[in-house]
């Protein structure tokens, strides 16, 4: 629809930093209970980035933990990219469906009106290998905010971006429905097996 990296894009590219701001988060001191116990602020770790939409999180921090650390709240619609982590984590992404804070290993690409954020997120999902290949480091290869800011993104007309985003949303709903149908079929199969063999 938009061309590709090998044969060239049909539309001009812009660096991420030309489209919006990029920041990262932080981790409140784990030894300070005031930063964690009874926390209500969603806090995202890179292990939760699975090319998914994040509406729930594993951990929460307190308002004091947020204020006393480099963690910061970013809005729904933010794209998250794992800058480092074990195994396949580096280069994985997520799209925030909620306002949340993140740890320091997440690059947060903030929402902007210059580009459709779902379109840009899907571009990063499809750029997983390119992102991983950018990483540097002798012991453990990592990405950094500068690499994310300089990453080129094609910018087709906004109407085409919206059409693509609508297609992605429809495809995701179809995928969920298929997964649910498969789960129901599996449950029915197991019930029948118990009935006939039990």
CSV table of C-alpha atoms in Angstrom, one decimal:
chain,number,residue,atom,x,y,z
A,1,UNK,CA,0.0,0.0,0.0
A,2,UNK,CA,2.8,2.4,0.9
A,3,UNK,CA,5.8,0.8,-0.8
A,4,UNK,CA,8.6,-0.9,1.3
A,5,UNK,CA,12.1,-0.5,2.6
A,6,UNK,CA,13.7,-2.6,-0.2
A,7,UNK,CA,12.1,-1.0,-3.3
A,8,UNK,CA,11.4,2.4,-1.7
A,9,UNK,CA,8.4,4.1,-0.2
A,10,UNK,CA,5.8,5.8,-2.3
A,11,UNK,CA,5.7,8.8,0.1
A,12,UNK,CA,8.3,10.9,1.8
A,13,UNK,CA,9.8,9.9,5.2
A,14,UNK,CA,10.3,12.0,8.3
A,15,UNK,CA,12.3,11.3,11.4
A,16,UNK,CA,10.3,10.5,14.5
A,17,UNK,CA,11.7,13.7,16.1
A,18,UNK,CA,10.3,15.8,13.3
A,19,UNK,CA,6.9,14.5,14.0
A,20,UNK,CA,6.7,14.3,17.8
A,21,UNK,CA,8.5,14.1,21.1
A,22,UNK,CA,10.2,11.0,22.6
A,23,UNK,CA,10.8,10.4,26.3
A,24,UNK,CA,11.5,7.5,28.6
A,25,UNK,CA,10.4,6.6,32.1
A,26,UNK,CA,12.0,5.4,35.3
A,27,UNK,CA,11.7,3.0,38.2
A,28,UNK,CA,11.0,4.2,41.7
A,29,UNK,CA,13.2,2.7,44.4
A,30,UNK,CA,12.0,-0.9,45.0
A,31,UNK,CA,13.1,-0.7,48.6
A,32,UNK,CA,10.8,2.2,49.4
A,33,UNK,CA,7.3,0.8,50.2
A,34,UNK,CA,5.8,4.3,49.9
A,35,UNK,CA,6.5,4.2,46.2
A,36,UNK,CA,4.7,0.9,45.6
A,37,UNK,CA,2.2,-0.2,48.2
A,38,UNK,CA,-1.3,0.8,47.4
A,39,UNK,CA,-0.2,2.3,44.1
A,40,UNK,CA,-2.8,3.5,41.6
A,41,UNK,CA,-0.6,4.8,38.8
A,42,UNK,CA,-0.2,2.2,36.0
A,43,UNK,CA,3.5,1.3,35.4
A,44,UNK,CA,4.6,-0.6,32.3
A,45,UNK,CA,7.7,-2.8,31.9
A,46,UNK,CA,9.2,-3.9,28.6
A,47,UNK,CA,8.1,-7.5,29.2
A,48,UNK,CA,4.6,-6.2,28.7
A,49,UNK,CA,5.4,-5.0,25.2
A,50,UNK,CA,4.1,-7.7,22.9
A,51,UNK,CA,3.0,-5.6,19.9
A,52,UNK,CA,-0.2,-5.2,21.8
A,53,UNK,CA,-2.6,-2.6,23.0
A,54,UNK,CA,-2.1,-2.1,26.8
A,55,UNK,CA,-5.2,-1.5,28.8
A,56,UNK,CA,-4.1,-3.2,32.0
A,57,UNK,CA,-0.7,-3.6,33.6
A,58,UNK,CA,1.1,-5.9,36.0
A,59,UNK,CA,2.2,-3.3,38.5
A,60,UNK,CA,1.2,0.1,39.9
A,61,UNK,CA,3.2,2.8,41.6
A,62,UNK,CA,2.1,5.5,44.0
A,63,UNK,CA,1.8,9.2,43.3
A,64,UNK,CA,4.8,9.7,45.5
A,65,UNK,CA,6.8,7.1,43.6
A,66,UNK,CA,5.9,9.0,40.4
A,67,UNK,CA,6.9,12.4,41.8
A,68,UNK,CA,10.2,11.2,43.4
A,69,UNK,CA,11.5,9.3,40.4
A,70,UNK,CA,12.2,9.8,36.7
A,71,UNK,CA,9.0,8.0,35.9
A,72,UNK,CA,6.4,10.2,34.1
A,73,UNK,CA,2.8,9.9,33.0
A,74,UNK,CA,2.3,9.6,29.3
A,75,UNK,CA,-1.2,9.7,27.6
A,76,UNK,CA,-3.2,7.1,25.9
A,77,UNK,CA,-2.2,6.9,22.3
A,78,UNK,CA,1.5,6.8,23.1
A,79,UNK,CA,3.6,4.2,21.3
A,80,UNK,CA,6.1,2.3,23.5
A,81,UNK,CA,9.2,0.6,22.2
A,82,UNK,CA,11.5,-1.6,24.3
A,83,UNK,CA,15.0,-0.2,24.0
A,84,UNK,CA,16.5,-3.2,25.8
A,85,UNK,CA,15.6,-6.4,27.5
A,86,UNK,CA,16.2,-10.2,27.4
A,87,UNK,CA,15.5,-12.4,24.4
A,88,UNK,CA,13.2,-11.0,21.8
A,89,UNK,CA,12.1,-8.0,24.0
A,90,UNK,CA,14.4,-5.4,22.4
A,91,UNK,CA,12.4,-3.8,19.6
A,92,UNK,CA,9.0,-5.0,20.7
A,93,UNK,CA,6.2,-2.4,20.8
A,94,UNK,CA,2.9,-1.5,22.4
A,95,UNK,CA,0.2,1.1,22.0
A,96,UNK,CA,-1.1,2.6,25.2
A,97,UNK,CA,-4.9,2.4,25.6
A,98,UNK,CA,-4.6,4.1,29.0
A,99,UNK,CA,-2.6,6.9,30.6
A,100,UNK,CA,0.4,5.2,32.2
A,101,UNK,CA,4.0,5.5,33.4
A,102,UNK,CA,6.8,3.3,32.2
A,103,UNK,CA,10.2,2.1,33.2
A,104,UNK,CA,13.4,3.5,31.8
A,105,UNK,CA,13.8,0.8,29.1
A,106,UNK,CA,10.7,2.0,27.3
A,107,UNK,CA,10.9,4.7,24.7
A,108,UNK,CA,7.6,6.7,24.7
A,109,UNK,CA,6.6,8.2,21.3
A,110,UNK,CA,4.0,10.8,22.3
A,111,UNK,CA,0.8,11.4,20.4
A,112,UNK,CA,0.8,14.0,17.7
A,113,UNK,CA,-1.6,15.4,15.0
A,114,UNK,CA,1.2,15.2,12.4
A,115,UNK,CA,0.7,11.5,11.9
A,116,UNK,CA,-1.9,8.8,12.8
A,117,UNK,CA,-0.5,7.1,15.8
A,118,UNK,CA,-1.9,3.6,15.0
A,119,UNK,CA,-0.4,3.9,11.5
A,120,UNK,CA,3.0,4.8,13.0
A,121,UNK,CA,2.7,2.0,15.6
A,122,UNK,CA,2.0,-0.6,13.0
A,123,UNK,CA,5.0,0.7,11.0
A,124,UNK,CA,7.2,0.1,14.1
A,125,UNK,CA,5.7,-3.4,14.5
A,126,UNK,CA,6.8,-4.2,11.0
A,127,UNK,CA,10.2,-2.6,11.6
A,128,UNK,CA,11.1,-5.0,14.4
A,129,UNK,CA,14.3,-6.4,12.7
A,130,UNK,CA,15.5,-3.0,11.6
A,131,UNK,CA,15.1,-1.7,15.1
A,132,UNK,CA,17.0,-4.6,16.6
A,133,UNK,CA,19.8,-4.2,14.1
A,134,UNK,CA,20.3,-0.6,15.2
A,135,UNK,CA,21.2,-1.7,18.7
A,136,UNK,CA,24.7,-1.2,20.0
A,137,UNK,CA,26.7,-2.4,23.0
A,138,UNK,CA,29.6,-4.8,23.7
A,139,UNK,CA,27.9,-6.9,26.5
A,140,UNK,CA,24.2,-6.4,25.6
A,141,UNK,CA,23.1,-4.6,22.5
A,142,UNK,CA,20.6,-1.8,23.3
A,143,UNK,CA,18.6,0.9,21.6
A,144,UNK,CA,18.6,4.4,22.9
A,145,UNK,CA,16.3,7.4,22.6
A,146,UNK,CA,18.5,9.0,19.9
A,147,UNK,CA,18.1,6.0,17.7
A,148,UNK,CA,14.3,6.1,18.0
A,149,UNK,CA,14.2,9.8,17.4
A,150,UNK,CA,16.2,9.5,14.2
A,151,UNK,CA,14.2,6.5,12.9
A,152,UNK,CA,12.6,7.3,9.5
A,153,UNK,CA,8.8,6.9,9.1
A,154,UNK,CA,6.9,7.2,5.8
A,155,UNK,CA,4.2,9.9,5.9
A,156,UNK,CA,1.5,9.2,3.4
A,157,UNK,CA,-1.6,11.5,3.1
A,158,UNK,CA,-3.5,11.4,6.4
A,159,UNK,CA,-6.6,9.9,4.8
A,160,UNK,CA,-4.6,6.9,3.7
A,161,UNK,CA,-3.2,6.6,7.2
A,162,UNK,CA,-6.7,6.6,8.6
A,163,UNK,CA,-7.9,4.0,6.1
A,164,UNK,CA,-5.0,1.7,7.1
A,165,UNK,CA,-5.7,2.2,10.8
A,166,UNK,CA,-9.4,1.3,10.3
A,167,UNK,CA,-8.2,-1.9,8.4
A,168,UNK,CA,-5.9,-2.8,11.4
A,169,UNK,CA,-8.7,-2.3,13.8
A,170,UNK,CA,-11.0,-4.5,11.8
A,171,UNK,CA,-8.3,-7.2,11.4
A,172,UNK,CA,-7.7,-7.2,15.1
A,173,UNK,CA,-11.4,-7.6,15.9
A,174,UNK,CA,-11.6,-10.5,13.3
A,175,UNK,CA,-8.5,-12.1,14.9
A,176,UNK,CA,-10.0,-11.8,18.4
A,177,UNK,CA,-13.3,-13.4,17.2
A,178,UNK,CA,-11.4,-16.3,15.5
A,179,UNK,CA,-9.3,-16.8,18.7
A,180,UNK,CA,-12.5,-16.8,20.8
A,181,UNK,CA,-14.2,-19.3,18.4
A,182,UNK,CA,-11.2,-21.6,18.6
A,183,UNK,CA,-11.2,-21.4,22.4
A,184,UNK,CA,-14.9,-22.3,22.5
A,185,UNK,CA,-14.3,-25.2,20.1
A,186,UNK,CA,-11.5,-26.5,22.2
A,187,UNK,CA,-13.6,-26.3,25.3
A,188,UNK,CA,-16.5,-28.1,23.6
A,189,UNK,CA,-14.1,-30.8,22.3
A,190,UNK,CA,-12.7,-31.4,25.8
A,191,UNK,CA,-16.2,-31.6,27.3
A,192,UNK,CA,-17.2,-34.2,24.7
A,193,UNK,CA,-14.1,-36.2,25.4
A,194,UNK,CA,-14.9,-36.3,29.1
A,195,UNK,CA,-18.5,-37.2,28.3
A,196,UNK,CA,-17.6,-40.1,26.1
A,197,UNK,CA,-14.5,-41.4,27.9
A,198,UNK,CA,-15.4,-40.5,31.4
